[in-house]
Amino acid sequence: MPERLGPARETPLFECVALIGIGLIGSSIARAARHLNLAHQIVAIDASDAVVARVRELGIADEATTDVAAGVRDADLVILCVPVGVCGRVAEAMKPGLKPGCIVSDVGSVKASVVAQVQPHLPAGVHFVPAHPVAGTEHSGPDAGFSTLFHNRWCILTPPEDAADEAVERVRAFWAAMGSNVEVMSAQHHDLVLAITSHVPHLIAYNIVGTAADLETVTQSEVIKFSAGGFRDFTRIAASDPTMWRDIFLHNKDAVLEMLGRLNEDIALLARAIRWGEGDKLHDLFTRTRAIRRGIISLGQETPEPDFGRRRESQ
Ligand code: NAP
């Protein structure tokens, strides 16, 4: 998997980019944007004094502040990188500072809810192009970010139907410059697709690790000691940020419940196949699922290596 960013641009794509929420995603954008010269100025905004102080120490932005309205004042691109549950509150706080003509975007893992929360706070003349980089790790905070996080990953844009083409193209160019493959779809479709590819798998991981932790006949130390590959992989996912994932499930409720219903039906069929010794049914399913994994690897979205190719290089 390519891990290197291309050369820096001679002229930046934006004069000033303001990032709100400097955790894994916000700090990764800051690092990539700086490395690639995508913005003349990068302003980092976070609710936490400790995060702002750390951003200054790391030197990943030109300015760092807790004042949202002041921080976005000069920005021609503002990206909300906060948990999806606070997007409405943050949009309300930034409203007085937004420059006419600026583009507001986000990175939330859920799209319809973010659109509903943010859009009402945007003044006329401000463009809104929601985005979701389908890239991440189980780590949080400004130290967790790295500039190659978005390289060769998908970024899904969900612009409203009346979005200005030029604004959509500028956001597309920003993500493409960071190495992402950009695709456009509706917010509703995004939420359905991500429910099955990301949200339900996380719920299953949280559930299986929680169930193992609650077992009485198998001790917790045995679960840890004998954790084989399968369980270990679930624990990585189940270590993901609790605030972020609580918000995702609460804000993509309908799509997640729809997919969970389908999953419950399929699990009942698997249980039946095991009970009645229908090995051919199990073998057929496991053969189809193996082909899906191989398809993901051949598309370059995963490596066959046992560590899942998640070794990172910091730049
Ligand atoms: P993170 O590492 O926890 O960072 C979020 C940052 O936002 C934290 O510094 C947090 O500060 C700050 N924050 C929270 N509320 C705020 C507010 N009201 N105003 C300003 N700052 C605030 O989270 P992340 O992983 O970067 O995720 C950020 C967004 O990216 C989420 O919407 C998530 O759905 C999306 N996303 C995440 C991934 C992933 O794998 N992690 C992938 C794609 C998209 P405190 O720590 O002090 O609360």
Short mmCIF file of C-alpha atoms and ligand atoms in Angstrom, two decimals:
data_model
loop_
_atom_site.label_atom_id
_atom_site.label_comp_id
_atom_site.label_asym_id
_atom_site.label_seq_id
_atom_site.Cartn_x
_atom_site.Cartn_y
_atom_site.Cartn_z
CA MET A 1 0.00 0.00 0.00
CA PRO A 2 1.54 3.40 -0.94
CA GLU A 3 2.36 5.37 2.19
CA ARG A 4 4.06 8.42 0.73
CA LEU A 5 2.50 11.75 -0.08
CA GLY A 6 3.34 13.50 -3.31
CA PRO A 7 5.35 16.73 -3.56
CA ALA A 8 4.07 20.00 -2.10
CA ARG A 9 2.02 22.26 -4.40
CA GLU A 10 3.63 25.45 -5.64
CA THR A 11 0.43 27.43 -5.00
CA PRO A 12 -1.97 26.52 -2.20
CA LEU A 13 -5.55 25.46 -3.03
CA PHE A 14 -6.96 27.68 -0.27
CA GLU A 15 -5.79 30.90 1.35
CA CYS A 16 -6.92 29.88 4.85
CA VAL A 17 -8.27 26.54 6.11
CA ALA A 18 -9.82 26.39 9.59
CA LEU A 19 -10.13 22.98 11.23
CA ILE A 20 -12.51 22.60 14.18
CA GLY A 21 -11.73 19.60 16.41
CA ILE A 22 -8.05 18.62 16.33
CA GLY A 23 -8.17 14.91 17.03
CA LEU A 24 -7.14 12.01 14.81
CA ILE A 25 -8.87 13.37 11.70
CA GLY A 26 -8.40 17.12 12.23
CA SER A 27 -4.70 16.77 13.04
CA SER A 28 -4.18 14.40 10.09
CA ILE A 29 -5.71 17.00 7.75
CA ALA A 30 -3.52 19.71 9.31
CA ARG A 31 -0.39 17.61 8.82
CA ALA A 32 -1.25 16.64 5.23
CA ALA A 33 -2.34 20.18 4.27
CA ARG A 34 0.89 21.61 5.66
CA HIS A 35 3.09 18.94 4.08
CA LEU A 36 1.42 19.39 0.67
CA ASN A 37 1.05 23.19 0.87
CA LEU A 38 -2.74 23.02 0.42
CA ALA A 39 -3.37 26.18 2.45
CA HIS A 40 -1.44 29.38 2.93
CA GLN A 41 -2.64 29.47 6.54
CA ILE A 42 -3.99 26.68 8.80
CA VAL A 43 -6.04 27.62 11.86
CA ALA A 44 -6.70 24.91 14.46
CA ILE A 45 -9.74 25.30 16.71
CA ASP A 46 -10.65 23.00 19.59
CA ALA A 47 -12.88 23.24 22.66
CA SER A 48 -10.08 21.89 24.85
CA ASP A 49 -7.27 24.15 26.17
CA ALA A 50 -5.05 21.06 26.46
CA VAL A 51 -5.55 20.20 22.77
CA VAL A 52 -4.82 23.79 21.70
CA ALA A 53 -1.62 23.75 23.78
CA ARG A 54 -0.59 20.42 22.25
CA VAL A 55 -1.25 21.69 18.71
CA ARG A 56 1.09 24.61 19.41
CA GLU A 57 3.76 22.20 20.71
CA LEU A 58 3.39 19.96 17.67
CA GLY A 59 3.53 22.97 15.32
CA ILE A 60 0.90 21.54 12.99
CA ALA A 61 -1.04 24.81 12.50
CA ASP A 62 -0.22 28.49 12.10
CA GLU A 63 -2.73 29.49 14.77
CA ALA A 64 -4.54 27.57 17.50
CA THR A 65 -7.51 28.82 19.51
CA THR A 66 -10.58 27.76 21.49
CA ASP A 67 -12.62 30.66 20.01
CA VAL A 68 -14.64 29.20 17.13
CA ALA A 69 -16.05 32.43 15.66
CA ALA A 70 -12.67 34.21 15.76
CA GLY A 71 -10.86 31.14 14.41
CA VAL A 72 -12.99 30.85 11.24
CA ARG A 73 -12.91 34.61 10.49
CA ASP A 74 -10.38 34.50 7.63
CA ALA A 75 -11.11 30.97 6.42
CA ASP A 76 -12.20 30.20 2.87
CA LEU A 77 -12.56 26.52 3.90
CA VAL A 78 -13.84 25.45 7.33
CA ILE A 79 -13.87 21.73 8.17
CA LEU A 80 -15.76 20.42 11.20
CA CYS A 81 -13.76 17.49 12.61
CA VAL A 82 -15.76 17.03 15.81
CA PRO A 83 -17.98 14.12 16.94
CA VAL A 84 -21.21 14.16 14.89
CA GLY A 85 -23.35 14.82 17.99
CA VAL A 86 -21.92 18.35 18.48
CA CYS A 87 -21.91 19.52 14.83
CA GLY A 88 -25.06 21.65 15.26
CA ARG A 89 -23.66 23.37 18.35
CA VAL A 90 -20.34 24.05 16.64
CA ALA A 91 -22.08 25.39 13.50
CA GLU A 92 -24.10 27.79 15.66
CA ALA A 93 -20.91 28.99 17.37
CA MET A 94 -19.04 29.58 14.09
CA LYS A 95 -21.93 31.35 12.32
CA PRO A 96 -21.02 34.93 13.39
CA GLY A 97 -17.43 34.49 12.11
CA LEU A 98 -18.07 32.96 8.68
CA LYS A 99 -16.81 34.96 5.69
CA PRO A 100 -19.24 35.37 2.75
CA GLY A 101 -18.37 32.87 0.00
CA CYS A 102 -16.50 30.50 2.29
CA ILE A 103 -16.99 26.73 2.05
CA VAL A 104 -18.06 24.75 5.11
CA SER A 105 -17.36 21.02 5.13
CA ASP A 106 -17.05 18.27 7.73
CA VAL A 107 -15.66 14.76 8.14
CA GLY A 108 -18.50 13.13 10.09
CA SER A 109 -19.08 9.40 9.76
CA VAL A 110 -22.83 10.06 9.43
CA LYS A 111 -24.12 12.49 6.83
CA ALA A 112 -27.91 13.11 6.89
CA SER A 113 -27.87 14.08 10.57
CA VAL A 114 -24.88 16.39 10.12
CA VAL A 115 -26.63 18.12 7.19
CA ALA A 116 -29.78 18.57 9.30
CA GLN A 117 -27.75 19.96 12.22
CA VAL A 118 -25.42 22.30 10.29
CA GLN A 119 -27.41 23.66 7.33
CA PRO A 120 -29.87 25.81 9.37
CA HIS A 121 -26.94 27.76 10.85
CA LEU A 122 -25.25 28.68 7.56
CA PRO A 123 -25.80 32.23 6.30
CA ALA A 124 -26.75 32.82 2.63
CA GLY A 125 -23.65 32.91 0.45
CA VAL A 126 -21.80 30.25 2.47
CA HIS A 127 -21.37 26.93 0.62
CA PHE A 128 -21.87 23.57 2.30
CA VAL A 129 -20.11 20.45 1.00
CA PRO A 130 -20.27 17.63 3.59
CA ALA A 131 -17.57 14.96 3.36
CA HIS A 132 -16.59 11.66 4.98
CA PRO A 133 -13.05 10.33 4.64
CA VAL A 134 -13.40 6.56 4.94
CA ALA A 135 -10.10 6.30 6.77
CA GLY A 136 -9.20 6.04 10.41
CA THR A 137 -7.65 4.13 13.25
CA GLU A 138 -8.81 3.24 16.75
CA HIS A 139 -6.71 6.10 18.20
CA SER A 140 -7.86 9.62 19.13
CA GLY A 141 -6.40 13.03 19.81
CA PRO A 142 -3.87 15.34 18.12
CA ASP A 143 -0.95 12.96 18.61
CA ALA A 144 -2.76 10.13 16.81
CA GLY A 145 -2.90 11.91 13.43
CA PHE A 146 -0.53 11.34 10.52
CA SER A 147 -0.27 12.97 7.12
CA THR A 148 -0.75 9.81 5.03
CA LEU A 149 -4.00 8.74 6.70
CA PHE A 150 -6.14 9.59 3.66
CA HIS A 151 -3.77 8.26 1.03
CA ASN A 152 -5.46 5.74 -1.27
CA ARG A 153 -8.62 5.86 0.87
CA TRP A 154 -12.08 6.88 -0.23
CA CYS A 155 -13.56 10.23 0.62
CA ILE A 156 -17.33 10.48 0.05
CA LEU A 157 -18.85 13.91 -0.64
CA THR A 158 -22.58 14.38 -0.08
CA PRO A 159 -23.34 17.88 -1.42
CA PRO A 160 -26.95 19.08 -1.24
CA GLU A 161 -28.67 19.14 -4.65
CA ASP A 162 -28.36 22.94 -4.93
CA ALA A 163 -24.64 23.03 -3.99
CA ALA A 164 -22.48 25.22 -6.25
CA ASP A 165 -20.39 23.05 -8.61
CA GLU A 166 -17.31 25.17 -8.00
CA ALA A 167 -17.48 24.63 -4.23
CA VAL A 168 -17.86 20.85 -4.70
CA GLU A 169 -14.89 20.82 -7.09
CA ARG A 170 -12.69 22.74 -4.65
CA VAL A 171 -13.46 20.28 -1.84
CA ARG A 172 -12.90 17.37 -4.22
CA ALA A 173 -9.51 18.85 -5.21
CA PHE A 174 -8.54 19.24 -1.53
CA TRP A 175 -9.19 15.55 -0.76
CA ALA A 176 -7.69 14.35 -4.04
CA ALA A 177 -4.53 16.32 -3.21
CA MET A 178 -4.27 14.39 0.08
CA GLY A 179 -4.34 11.17 -1.96
CA SER A 180 -8.01 10.23 -1.53
CA ASN A 181 -10.26 8.74 -4.18
CA VAL A 182 -13.34 10.95 -4.15
CA GLU A 183 -16.89 9.79 -4.78
CA VAL A 184 -20.15 11.76 -4.64
CA MET A 185 -23.49 10.35 -3.40
CA SER A 186 -26.56 11.45 -1.45
CA ALA A 187 -26.34 11.73 2.33
CA GLN A 188 -29.09 9.11 2.75
CA HIS A 189 -27.33 6.59 0.51
CA HIS A 190 -24.04 7.20 2.30
CA ASP A 191 -25.66 6.42 5.66
CA LEU A 192 -27.11 3.14 4.41
CA VAL A 193 -23.84 1.99 2.83
CA LEU A 194 -21.75 2.92 5.87
CA ALA A 195 -24.25 1.27 8.24
CA ILE A 196 -23.31 -2.14 6.83
CA THR A 197 -19.66 -1.53 5.96
CA SER A 198 -18.63 0.28 9.13
CA HIS A 199 -21.27 0.97 11.77
CA VAL A 200 -22.74 -2.54 12.25
CA PRO A 201 -19.26 -4.17 12.22
CA HIS A 202 -18.24 -1.82 15.04
CA LEU A 203 -21.41 -2.68 16.96
CA ILE A 204 -20.65 -6.39 16.58
CA ALA A 205 -17.11 -5.82 17.84
CA TYR A 206 -18.30 -3.82 20.86
CA ASN A 207 -20.85 -6.56 21.51
CA ILE A 208 -18.56 -9.58 21.26
CA VAL A 209 -15.83 -8.01 23.38
CA GLY A 210 -18.46 -6.93 25.92
CA THR A 211 -19.97 -10.44 26.01
CA ALA A 212 -16.54 -12.02 26.54
CA ALA A 213 -15.81 -9.56 29.35
CA ASP A 214 -19.10 -10.49 31.07
CA LEU A 215 -18.66 -14.29 30.87
CA GLU A 216 -18.68 -16.06 34.18
CA THR A 217 -17.54 -19.54 33.15
CA VAL A 218 -14.51 -18.25 31.22
CA THR A 219 -12.41 -15.78 33.18
CA GLN A 220 -11.31 -12.43 31.77
CA SER A 221 -7.67 -13.43 32.12
CA GLU A 222 -8.39 -16.52 29.99
CA VAL A 223 -10.07 -14.33 27.35
CA ILE A 224 -6.95 -12.17 27.21
CA LYS A 225 -4.48 -15.05 27.46
CA PHE A 226 -6.06 -17.24 24.77
CA SER A 227 -7.33 -14.47 22.48
CA ALA A 228 -6.81 -15.91 19.02
CA GLY A 229 -6.67 -13.83 15.84
CA GLY A 230 -10.42 -13.43 15.47
CA PHE A 231 -11.07 -12.06 18.95
CA ARG A 232 -7.94 -9.89 18.87
CA ASP A 233 -9.13 -8.19 15.67
CA PHE A 234 -12.47 -7.45 17.32
CA THR A 235 -10.72 -5.91 20.34
CA ARG A 236 -8.89 -3.47 18.04
CA ILE A 237 -12.17 -2.23 16.61
CA ALA A 238 -13.82 -2.24 20.05
CA ALA A 239 -11.07 0.09 21.31
CA SER A 240 -12.40 2.88 19.04
CA ASP A 241 -13.37 6.22 20.55
CA PRO A 242 -16.49 5.83 22.75
CA THR A 243 -17.84 9.37 22.19
CA MET A 244 -17.46 9.19 18.43
CA TRP A 245 -19.17 5.82 18.19
CA ARG A 246 -21.97 6.64 20.62
CA ASP A 247 -22.79 9.61 18.39
CA ILE A 248 -22.62 7.55 15.18
CA PHE A 249 -25.20 5.03 16.43
CA LEU A 250 -27.52 7.70 17.82
CA HIS A 251 -27.32 9.72 14.57
CA ASN A 252 -27.62 6.87 12.06
CA LYS A 253 -30.34 5.08 13.97
CA ASP A 254 -32.67 4.05 11.13
CA ALA A 255 -30.03 2.66 8.79
CA VAL A 256 -28.22 0.80 11.60
CA LEU A 257 -31.47 -0.75 12.88
CA GLU A 258 -32.43 -1.78 9.33
CA MET A 259 -29.06 -3.53 8.80
CA LEU A 260 -29.15 -5.09 12.28
CA GLY A 261 -32.56 -6.59 11.45
CA ARG A 262 -31.09 -8.20 8.32
CA LEU A 263 -28.09 -9.43 10.28
CA ASN A 264 -30.26 -11.01 12.99
CA GLU A 265 -32.19 -12.96 10.35
CA ASP A 266 -28.94 -14.21 8.75
CA ILE A 267 -27.46 -15.20 12.14
CA ALA A 268 -30.61 -17.22 12.86
CA LEU A 269 -30.05 -19.07 9.55
CA LEU A 270 -26.41 -19.77 10.47
CA ALA A 271 -27.44 -21.09 13.89
CA ARG A 272 -29.95 -23.37 12.17
CA ALA A 273 -27.30 -24.65 9.73
CA ILE A 274 -24.98 -25.47 12.65
CA ARG A 275 -27.78 -27.13 14.65
CA TRP A 276 -28.81 -29.37 11.71
CA GLY A 277 -25.28 -30.11 10.54
CA GLU A 278 -25.76 -28.37 7.18
CA GLY A 279 -22.03 -28.08 6.46
CA ASP A 280 -22.53 -27.30 2.78
CA LYS A 281 -24.45 -24.12 3.67
CA LEU A 282 -21.66 -22.98 5.99
CA HIS A 283 -19.00 -23.85 3.43
CA ASP A 284 -20.82 -21.95 0.65
CA LEU A 285 -21.10 -18.81 2.77
CA PHE A 286 -17.49 -18.94 3.94
CA THR A 287 -16.35 -19.35 0.32
CA ARG A 288 -18.34 -16.27 -0.76
CA THR A 289 -17.03 -14.17 2.13
CA ARG A 290 -13.44 -15.17 1.42
CA ALA A 291 -13.89 -13.86 -2.14
CA ILE A 292 -15.07 -10.51 -0.76
CA ARG A 293 -11.94 -10.14 1.36
CA ARG A 294 -9.76 -10.99 -1.63
CA GLY A 295 -11.67 -8.38 -3.66
CA ILE A 296 -10.92 -5.71 -1.02
CA ILE A 297 -7.22 -6.61 -1.10
CA SER A 298 -7.10 -6.52 -4.90
CA LEU A 299 -8.66 -3.03 -4.85
CA GLY A 300 -5.75 -1.87 -2.69
CA GLN A 301 -7.94 -1.09 0.33
CA GLU A 302 -6.23 -3.71 2.50
CA THR A 303 -3.11 -5.84 2.48
CA PRO A 304 -2.89 -9.59 3.00
CA GLU A 305 -0.37 -9.05 5.79
CA PRO A 306 -1.32 -10.35 9.22
CA ASP A 307 -1.09 -6.88 10.79
CA PHE A 308 -3.71 -5.65 8.32
CA GLY A 309 -1.14 -3.35 6.78
CA ARG A 310 -1.86 -0.72 9.41
CA ARG A 311 1.75 0.09 10.12
CA ARG A 312 2.03 3.83 9.77
CA GLU A 313 4.71 6.22 8.77
CA SER A 314 4.62 9.62 10.34
CA GLN A 315 5.54 12.55 8.14
P1 NAP B 1 -11.10 12.70 18.14
O1 NAP B 1 -9.71 12.22 17.91
O2 NAP B 1 -11.78 12.38 19.42
O3 NAP B 1 -11.10 14.29 17.95
C1 NAP B 1 -12.22 15.09 18.12
C2 NAP B 1 -11.76 16.44 18.66
O4 NAP B 1 -12.89 17.33 18.68
C3 NAP B 1 -11.24 16.35 20.09
O5 NAP B 1 -10.05 17.10 20.23
C4 NAP B 1 -12.37 16.99 20.89
O6 NAP B 1 -11.93 17.59 22.09
C5 NAP B 1 -12.87 18.04 19.91
N1 NAP B 1 -14.19 18.54 20.24
C6 NAP B 1 -15.24 17.87 20.80
N2 NAP B 1 -16.30 18.69 20.92
C7 NAP B 1 -15.91 19.90 20.44
C8 NAP B 1 -16.55 21.16 20.31
N3 NAP B 1 -17.82 21.34 20.70
N4 NAP B 1 -15.86 22.19 19.74
C9 NAP B 1 -14.58 22.04 19.35
N5 NAP B 1 -13.90 20.86 19.48
C10 NAP B 1 -14.56 19.81 20.01
O7 NAP B 1 -12.09 12.24 16.98
P2 NAP B 1 -11.78 11.84 15.45
O8 NAP B 1 -11.50 10.40 15.38
O9 NAP B 1 -10.80 12.81 14.87
O10 NAP B 1 -13.24 12.04 14.83
C11 NAP B 1 -13.69 13.33 14.45
C12 NAP B 1 -14.80 13.18 13.42
O11 NAP B 1 -14.30 12.43 12.33
C13 NAP B 1 -16.04 12.46 13.92
O12 NAP B 1 -17.19 13.11 13.44
C14 NAP B 1 -15.94 11.09 13.29
O13 NAP B 1 -17.23 10.55 13.03
C15 NAP B 1 -15.18 11.39 12.01
N6 NAP B 1 -14.38 10.27 11.48
C16 NAP B 1 -13.61 9.54 12.32
C17 NAP B 1 -12.88 8.46 11.83
C18 NAP B 1 -12.01 7.61 12.74
O14 NAP B 1 -11.68 6.48 12.39
N7 NAP B 1 -11.65 8.08 13.92
C19 NAP B 1 -12.89 8.19 10.45
C20 NAP B 1 -13.65 9.00 9.60
C21 NAP B 1 -14.40 10.04 10.13
P3 NAP B 1 -12.07 16.72 23.45
O15 NAP B 1 -11.20 15.53 23.28
O16 NAP B 1 -11.60 17.65 24.51
O17 NAP B 1 -13.53 16.35 23.58
#
